[in-house]
Tab-separated table of C-alpha atoms in Angstrom:
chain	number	residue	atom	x	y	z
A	177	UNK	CA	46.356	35.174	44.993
A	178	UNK	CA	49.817	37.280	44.738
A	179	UNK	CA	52.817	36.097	43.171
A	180	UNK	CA	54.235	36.603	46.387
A	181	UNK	CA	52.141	33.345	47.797
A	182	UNK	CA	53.412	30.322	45.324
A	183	UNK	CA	56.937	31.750	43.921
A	184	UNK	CA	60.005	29.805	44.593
A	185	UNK	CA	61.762	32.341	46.939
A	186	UNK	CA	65.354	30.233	47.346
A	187	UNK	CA	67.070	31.693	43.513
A	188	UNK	CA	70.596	31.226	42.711
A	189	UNK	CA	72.072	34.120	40.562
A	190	UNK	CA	74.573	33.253	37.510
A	191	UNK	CA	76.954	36.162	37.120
A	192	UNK	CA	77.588	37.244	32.784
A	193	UNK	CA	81.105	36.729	33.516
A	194	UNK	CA	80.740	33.151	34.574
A	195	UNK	CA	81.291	30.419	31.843
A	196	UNK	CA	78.836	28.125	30.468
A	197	UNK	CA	80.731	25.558	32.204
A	198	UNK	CA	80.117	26.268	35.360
A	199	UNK	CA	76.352	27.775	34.994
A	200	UNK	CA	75.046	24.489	33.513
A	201	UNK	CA	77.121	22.716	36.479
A	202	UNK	CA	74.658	25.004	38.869
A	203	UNK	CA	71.731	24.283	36.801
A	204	UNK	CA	72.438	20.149	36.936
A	205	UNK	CA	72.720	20.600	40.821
A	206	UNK	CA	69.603	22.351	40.858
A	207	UNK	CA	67.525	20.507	38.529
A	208	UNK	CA	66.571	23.990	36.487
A	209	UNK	CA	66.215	24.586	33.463
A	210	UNK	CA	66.703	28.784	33.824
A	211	UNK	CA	68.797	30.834	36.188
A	212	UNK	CA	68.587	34.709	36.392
A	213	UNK	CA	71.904	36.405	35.392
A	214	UNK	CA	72.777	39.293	38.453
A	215	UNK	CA	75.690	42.001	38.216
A	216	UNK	CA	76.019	44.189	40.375
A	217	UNK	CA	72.944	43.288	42.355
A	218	UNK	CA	70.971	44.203	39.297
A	219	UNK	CA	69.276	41.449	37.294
A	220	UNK	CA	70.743	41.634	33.615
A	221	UNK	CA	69.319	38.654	31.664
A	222	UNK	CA	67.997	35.605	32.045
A	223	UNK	CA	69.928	32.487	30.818
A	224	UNK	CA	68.336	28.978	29.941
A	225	UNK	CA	69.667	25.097	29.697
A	226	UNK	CA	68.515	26.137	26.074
A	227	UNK	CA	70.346	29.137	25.711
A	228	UNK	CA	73.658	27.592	26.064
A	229	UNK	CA	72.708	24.545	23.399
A	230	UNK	CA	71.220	26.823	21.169
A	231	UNK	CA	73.334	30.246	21.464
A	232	UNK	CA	76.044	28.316	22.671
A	233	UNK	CA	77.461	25.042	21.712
A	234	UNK	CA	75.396	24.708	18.156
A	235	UNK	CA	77.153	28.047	17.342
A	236	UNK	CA	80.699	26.586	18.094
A	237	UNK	CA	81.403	28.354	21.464
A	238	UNK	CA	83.179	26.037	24.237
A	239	UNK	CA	82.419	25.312	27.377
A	240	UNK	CA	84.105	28.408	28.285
A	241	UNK	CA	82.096	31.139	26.746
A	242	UNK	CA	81.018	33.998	29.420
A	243	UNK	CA	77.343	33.475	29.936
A	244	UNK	CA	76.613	37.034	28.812
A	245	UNK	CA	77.717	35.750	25.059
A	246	UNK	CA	74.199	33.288	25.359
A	247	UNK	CA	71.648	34.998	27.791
A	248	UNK	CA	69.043	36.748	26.723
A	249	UNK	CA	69.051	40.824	28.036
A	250	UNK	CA	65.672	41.634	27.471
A	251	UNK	CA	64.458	40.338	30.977
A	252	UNK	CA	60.617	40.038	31.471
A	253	UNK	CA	59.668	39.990	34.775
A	254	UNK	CA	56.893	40.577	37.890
A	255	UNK	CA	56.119	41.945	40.420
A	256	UNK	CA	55.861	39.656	43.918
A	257	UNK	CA	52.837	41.791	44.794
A	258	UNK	CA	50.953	41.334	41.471
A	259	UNK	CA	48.336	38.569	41.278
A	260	UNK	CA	48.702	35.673	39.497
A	261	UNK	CA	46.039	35.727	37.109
A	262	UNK	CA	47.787	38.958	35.266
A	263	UNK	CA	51.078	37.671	35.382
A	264	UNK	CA	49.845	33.985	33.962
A	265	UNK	CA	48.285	36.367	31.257
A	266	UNK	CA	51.742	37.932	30.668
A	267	UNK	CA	53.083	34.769	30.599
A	268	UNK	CA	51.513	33.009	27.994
A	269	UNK	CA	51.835	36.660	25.790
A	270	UNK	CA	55.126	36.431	26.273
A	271	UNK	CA	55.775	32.469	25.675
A	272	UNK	CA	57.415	31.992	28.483
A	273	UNK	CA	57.120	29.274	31.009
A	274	UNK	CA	59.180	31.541	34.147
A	275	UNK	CA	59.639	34.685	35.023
A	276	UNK	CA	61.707	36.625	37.436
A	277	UNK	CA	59.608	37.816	40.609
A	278	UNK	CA	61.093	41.291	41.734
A	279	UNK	CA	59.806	43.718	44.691
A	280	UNK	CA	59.200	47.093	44.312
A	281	UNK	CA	62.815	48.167	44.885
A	282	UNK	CA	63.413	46.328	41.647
A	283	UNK	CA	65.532	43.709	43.726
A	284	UNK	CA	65.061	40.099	42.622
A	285	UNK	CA	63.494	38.033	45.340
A	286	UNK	CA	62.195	34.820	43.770
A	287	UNK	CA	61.103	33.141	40.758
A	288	UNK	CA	57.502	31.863	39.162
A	289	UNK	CA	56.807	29.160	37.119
A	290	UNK	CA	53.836	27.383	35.148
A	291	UNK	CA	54.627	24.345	37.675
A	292	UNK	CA	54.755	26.481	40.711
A	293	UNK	CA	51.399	28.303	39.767
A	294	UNK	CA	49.507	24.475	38.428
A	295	UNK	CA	50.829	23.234	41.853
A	296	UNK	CA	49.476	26.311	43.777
A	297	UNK	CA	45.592	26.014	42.905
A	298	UNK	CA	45.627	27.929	39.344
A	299	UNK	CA	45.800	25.171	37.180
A	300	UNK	CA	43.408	26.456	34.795
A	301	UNK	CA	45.145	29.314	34.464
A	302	UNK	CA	48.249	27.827	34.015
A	303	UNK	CA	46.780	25.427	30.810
A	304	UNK	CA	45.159	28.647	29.847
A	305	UNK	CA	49.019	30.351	29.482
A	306	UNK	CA	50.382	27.062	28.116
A	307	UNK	CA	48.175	27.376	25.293
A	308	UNK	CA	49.739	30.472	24.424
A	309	UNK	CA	53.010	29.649	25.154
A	310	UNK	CA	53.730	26.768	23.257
A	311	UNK	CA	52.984	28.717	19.819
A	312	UNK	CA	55.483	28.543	17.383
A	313	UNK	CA	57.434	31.353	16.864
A	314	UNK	CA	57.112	34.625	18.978
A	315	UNK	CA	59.278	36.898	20.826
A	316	UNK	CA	61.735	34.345	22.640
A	317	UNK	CA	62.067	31.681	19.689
A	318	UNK	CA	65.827	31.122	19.006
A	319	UNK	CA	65.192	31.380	15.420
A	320	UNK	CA	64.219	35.039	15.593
């Protein structure tokens, strides 16, 4: 199965200019936990409910700090025509739970989740990723 097939295709886009505020506002009305960061019509980061305790408020910044002072640049992402056993690979090498689902024009059109993938028939695969995943440590830890 592609990517393409189980992704959630309705994403909102944070802007890094935005404040904290108002991104975890978005998130709350959403019920997400991670919202791609867009400028420009170019994905620039990714930024997570976690980002903004961890990066943010623990480190003293208010409620108005610009998202792009907590997101993290390095975006990981797919492809929408890739198929899902690869990407839940990827995923659980690169302990993360979502990723950004962009075409081949590099334009974000959707995102892909653990839950959307266990909900779509893979979940197997999806315990298989979780596995790696929920190591300690590893690229994305906010200790690193």
């Amino acid at each position: 199965m592609k990517v393409g097939n189980c992704m959630t295709r309705d994403v909102q886009v944070a802007n890094p200019e935005q404040s904290i505020r108002d991104v975890a506002q978005m998130m709350g009305k959403l019920d997400a936990g991670v919202m791609p960061v867009g400028d420009n019509d170019r994905l620039v980061g990714m930024i997570t409910d976690r980002d903004i305790a961890i990066r943010g408020v623990a480190l003293g910044k208010g409620p108005d700090a610009k998202v792009r002072d907590v997101m993290s640049a390095e975006v990981k992402y797919c492809f929408d025509d890739e198929e899902i056993e690869n990407v839940l690979e990827n995923m659980g090498d690169l302990q993360v739970r979502r990723l950004p689902v962009l075409n081949r024009d590099k334009r974000l059109v959707g995102i892909i989740s653990l839950g959307d993938l266990a909900t779509n028939g893979e979940a197997t695969e999806a315990a298989v990723a979780l596995s790696g995943i929920s190591k300690p440590g590893g690229e994305h830890s906010q200790t690193a």
